[in-house]
Short mmCIF file of C-alpha atoms and ligand atoms in Angstrom, two decimals:
data_model
loop_
_atom_site.label_atom_id
_atom_site.label_comp_id
_atom_site.label_asym_id
_atom_site.label_seq_id
_atom_site.Cartn_x
_atom_site.Cartn_y
_atom_site.Cartn_z
CA MET A 1 14.97 128.89 0.62
CA ILE A 2 16.75 132.13 1.49
CA THR A 3 17.72 132.32 5.15
CA ALA A 4 18.84 135.39 7.07
CA TYR A 5 22.45 136.09 7.91
CA GLU A 6 23.63 135.63 11.44
CA ILE A 7 25.97 138.44 12.46
CA THR A 8 27.98 137.91 15.65
CA LEU A 9 31.29 138.75 17.23
CA ALA A 10 33.98 136.41 15.92
CA GLN A 11 35.31 133.50 17.92
CA ALA A 12 38.99 132.57 18.14
CA ALA A 13 38.31 129.67 15.76
CA ASP A 14 37.25 132.15 13.04
CA ALA A 15 40.60 133.96 12.94
CA ARG A 16 42.25 131.85 10.24
CA GLU A 17 39.28 132.05 7.87
CA ILE A 18 39.01 135.82 8.39
CA ALA A 19 42.72 136.28 7.75
CA GLU A 20 42.56 134.22 4.56
CA LEU A 21 39.54 136.16 3.35
CA SER A 22 41.39 139.41 4.00
CA ARG A 23 44.45 138.15 2.12
CA ASP A 24 42.40 137.02 -0.86
CA THR A 25 39.84 139.83 -1.15
CA ILE A 26 41.42 142.96 0.36
CA GLU A 27 45.20 142.57 0.52
CA GLN A 28 45.76 141.10 -2.92
CA GLY A 29 49.01 142.43 -4.43
CA LEU A 30 50.20 143.59 -0.99
CA SER A 31 51.97 141.91 1.93
CA TRP A 32 49.64 139.78 4.07
CA ARG A 33 49.37 141.97 7.16
CA TRP A 34 46.10 140.72 8.65
CA THR A 35 47.40 137.30 9.55
CA GLU A 36 45.57 134.84 11.80
CA ARG A 37 47.63 136.06 14.74
CA ARG A 38 46.74 139.71 14.14
CA VAL A 39 43.05 138.94 13.71
CA LEU A 40 43.14 136.94 16.93
CA ARG A 41 44.77 139.86 18.72
CA ALA A 42 42.13 142.23 17.35
CA SER A 43 39.30 139.99 18.51
CA ARG A 44 40.73 140.05 22.04
CA ASP A 45 41.17 143.83 22.02
CA GLU A 46 38.45 145.61 24.01
CA ALA A 47 38.51 148.57 21.62
CA THR A 48 37.98 146.46 18.51
CA ASN A 49 35.01 144.58 17.12
CA VAL A 50 35.71 141.62 14.86
CA VAL A 51 32.37 140.60 13.39
CA VAL A 52 31.41 137.65 11.20
CA ALA A 53 28.36 136.96 9.06
CA ARG A 54 27.22 133.39 8.56
CA ARG A 55 24.44 131.64 6.77
CA ASP A 56 23.74 128.02 7.61
CA GLY A 57 26.94 128.04 9.64
CA VAL A 58 29.17 129.10 6.73
CA LEU A 59 31.29 132.23 7.19
CA LEU A 60 30.43 134.51 4.28
CA GLY A 61 31.83 137.86 5.36
CA PHE A 62 33.47 139.77 8.16
CA ALA A 63 34.35 143.25 9.37
CA ILE A 64 36.87 144.73 11.79
CA MET A 65 36.26 148.12 13.41
CA GLN A 66 38.41 149.92 15.99
CA TYR A 67 36.98 152.40 18.47
CA GLY A 68 38.53 155.67 19.58
CA ASP A 69 36.94 158.12 22.01
CA ASP A 70 34.60 159.83 19.52
CA GLU A 71 35.33 158.10 16.27
CA ALA A 72 35.61 154.58 14.96
CA HIS A 73 37.67 153.23 12.09
CA ILE A 74 36.72 150.38 9.80
CA SER A 75 39.93 148.49 9.13
CA LEU A 76 38.47 145.68 7.02
CA LEU A 77 35.13 144.62 5.61
CA ALA A 78 34.73 141.87 3.05
CA VAL A 79 32.18 139.50 1.60
CA ARG A 80 33.01 136.28 -0.24
CA ALA A 81 32.98 136.96 -3.98
CA SER A 82 30.21 134.43 -4.60
CA GLN A 83 27.94 136.18 -2.09
CA ARG A 84 28.24 139.81 -3.20
CA ARG A 85 25.45 142.14 -4.28
CA SER A 86 22.92 140.40 -2.07
CA GLY A 87 23.00 142.78 0.87
CA LEU A 88 25.51 141.05 3.11
CA GLY A 89 28.04 143.91 3.08
CA SER A 90 25.21 146.30 3.92
CA ALA A 91 24.11 144.06 6.80
CA LEU A 92 27.64 144.01 8.24
CA LEU A 93 27.93 147.79 7.91
CA ALA A 94 24.53 148.29 9.54
CA TRP A 95 25.68 146.16 12.49
CA LEU A 96 28.85 148.27 12.86
CA GLU A 97 26.96 151.55 12.60
CA ALA A 98 24.30 150.51 15.09
CA THR A 99 26.93 149.39 17.57
CA ALA A 100 28.95 152.58 17.08
CA GLY A 101 25.83 154.67 17.60
CA VAL A 102 25.08 152.94 20.91
CA ALA A 103 28.70 153.56 21.97
CA GLY A 104 28.32 157.31 21.34
CA ILE A 105 30.61 157.34 18.31
CA ARG A 106 30.16 160.47 16.18
CA ALA A 107 31.95 159.49 13.00
CA ILE A 108 33.20 156.39 11.23
CA ARG A 109 36.28 156.64 9.04
CA LEU A 110 38.02 154.27 6.67
CA GLU A 111 40.50 154.04 3.83
CA ALA A 112 39.89 152.23 0.57
CA ARG A 113 42.22 151.49 -2.30
CA ALA A 114 41.88 154.30 -4.83
CA GLY A 115 41.18 151.75 -7.57
CA ASN A 116 38.52 149.90 -5.57
CA ALA A 117 35.46 151.20 -7.38
CA ALA A 118 33.17 148.65 -5.69
CA ALA A 119 34.17 149.78 -2.20
CA LYS A 120 33.84 153.46 -3.04
CA SER A 121 30.42 152.86 -4.54
CA PHE A 122 29.36 150.67 -1.60
CA TYR A 123 30.38 153.17 1.07
CA GLY A 124 29.03 156.09 -0.97
CA ARG A 125 25.69 154.33 -1.16
CA HIS A 126 25.74 154.17 2.64
CA GLY A 127 26.39 157.85 3.24
CA PHE A 128 30.20 157.92 3.39
CA THR A 129 31.87 160.81 1.61
CA GLU A 130 35.44 161.14 0.36
CA CYS A 131 37.44 163.43 2.64
CA GLY A 132 40.99 163.12 1.37
CA SER A 133 43.59 160.85 -0.13
CA SER A 134 46.89 159.36 0.97
CA PRO A 135 49.36 158.87 -1.86
CA GLY A 136 51.22 155.56 -1.72
CA TYR A 137 49.32 154.47 1.41
CA TYR A 138 49.30 150.84 0.35
CA GLU A 139 53.02 149.97 0.29
CA ASP A 140 53.57 152.56 -2.46
CA VAL A 141 51.62 150.23 -4.73
CA GLU A 142 48.39 152.22 -4.59
CA ASP A 143 46.93 155.40 -3.14
CA ALA A 144 44.18 155.40 -0.53
CA VAL A 145 41.01 157.40 -0.58
CA ARG A 146 39.79 158.43 2.87
CA MET A 147 36.08 158.32 3.61
CA VAL A 148 33.97 159.43 6.54
CA LYS A 149 30.39 159.18 7.74
CA ARG A 150 29.19 161.38 10.57
CA LEU A 151 26.69 159.68 12.83
CA GLY A 152 25.73 162.64 14.98
CA PRO A 153 25.81 166.41 14.85
CA ALA A 154 29.22 167.87 13.92
CA VAL A 155 31.38 168.85 16.89
C1 COA B 1 32.60 146.17 -1.05
C2 COA B 1 31.87 144.89 -0.60
C3 COA B 1 32.11 144.67 0.89
C4 COA B 1 30.36 145.07 -0.84
O1 COA B 1 29.68 143.92 -0.28
P1 COA B 1 28.28 143.41 -0.88
O2 COA B 1 27.73 142.38 0.02
O3 COA B 1 28.46 143.04 -2.31
O4 COA B 1 27.42 144.75 -0.80
P2 COA B 1 25.83 144.92 -0.88
O5 COA B 1 25.21 143.78 -1.63
O6 COA B 1 25.31 145.19 0.47
O7 COA B 1 25.77 146.23 -1.81
C5 COA B 1 25.07 147.40 -1.43
C6 COA B 1 25.28 148.47 -2.49
O8 COA B 1 26.66 148.84 -2.58
C7 COA B 1 26.99 149.19 -3.94
N1 COA B 1 27.91 148.20 -4.50
C8 COA B 1 28.31 147.03 -3.94
N2 COA B 1 29.19 146.41 -4.76
C9 COA B 1 29.33 147.18 -5.85
C10 COA B 1 30.07 147.06 -7.06
N3 COA B 1 30.85 145.99 -7.31
N4 COA B 1 29.98 148.05 -7.98
C11 COA B 1 29.20 149.12 -7.77
N5 COA B 1 28.44 149.30 -6.65
C12 COA B 1 28.51 148.34 -5.70
C13 COA B 1 25.67 149.13 -4.70
O9 COA B 1 25.04 150.40 -4.58
C14 COA B 1 24.91 148.06 -3.91
O10 COA B 1 23.52 148.13 -4.08
P3 COA B 1 22.83 147.33 -5.32
O11 COA B 1 23.38 145.93 -5.31
O12 COA B 1 21.37 147.42 -5.01
O13 COA B 1 23.24 148.08 -6.57
C15 COA B 1 32.34 143.66 -1.45
O14 COA B 1 32.34 144.02 -2.82
C16 COA B 1 33.72 143.13 -1.07
O15 COA B 1 33.85 142.32 -0.16
N6 COA B 1 34.76 143.57 -1.79
C17 COA B 1 36.13 143.10 -1.53
C18 COA B 1 36.66 143.63 -0.21
C19 COA B 1 36.64 145.14 -0.18
O16 COA B 1 36.94 145.82 -1.15
N7 COA B 1 36.26 145.69 1.00
C20 COA B 1 36.17 147.13 1.20
C21 COA B 1 37.46 147.76 1.57
S1 COA B 1 38.04 147.19 3.18
#
């Protein structure tokens, strides 16, 4: 039987699993920057949402988004490899967008690794457009592509 995902703010006890998922699915080939300690700090930060998706109690994906005055920035979003292409990433993104909309955020921005075709396709499918690039952004190992989605009328 297929059960729905439960998407909630992360608890302190989730920090290690989130950090390990980031290391293994996003930061591969780079230094491990999103350590348990950093994730924990983010989850305690009032201007940051650390969100987890679970099914039957198992953590299957997470996202971290930071809020500015008018714009928000997705720092990380990942789904366990075995759970991809079943809508979980879209569900996490929908949660972030809905929350940002309620908070009066007008645009969401992010960077993705230039070679991350899946991420570029995923965000493109959800209305993000490429708005620039940052050469060597990832420790001079890889360039970043910058993407943005405007939620309200342009200012
Ligand atoms: C990018 C990522 C979050 C997508 O999560 P997901 O749960 O697989 O996404 P969804 O099932 O909601 O996919 C929605 C749509 O995005 C696009 N998409 C997702 N993965 C894709 C892929 N590997 N290749 C091409 N398009 C893809 C498709 O249009 C897909 O719709 P479809 O399955 O009907 O074709 C996931 O691949 C992931 O965790 N990757 C590693 C971490 C990462 O790169 N994060 C983003 C940068 S921080």
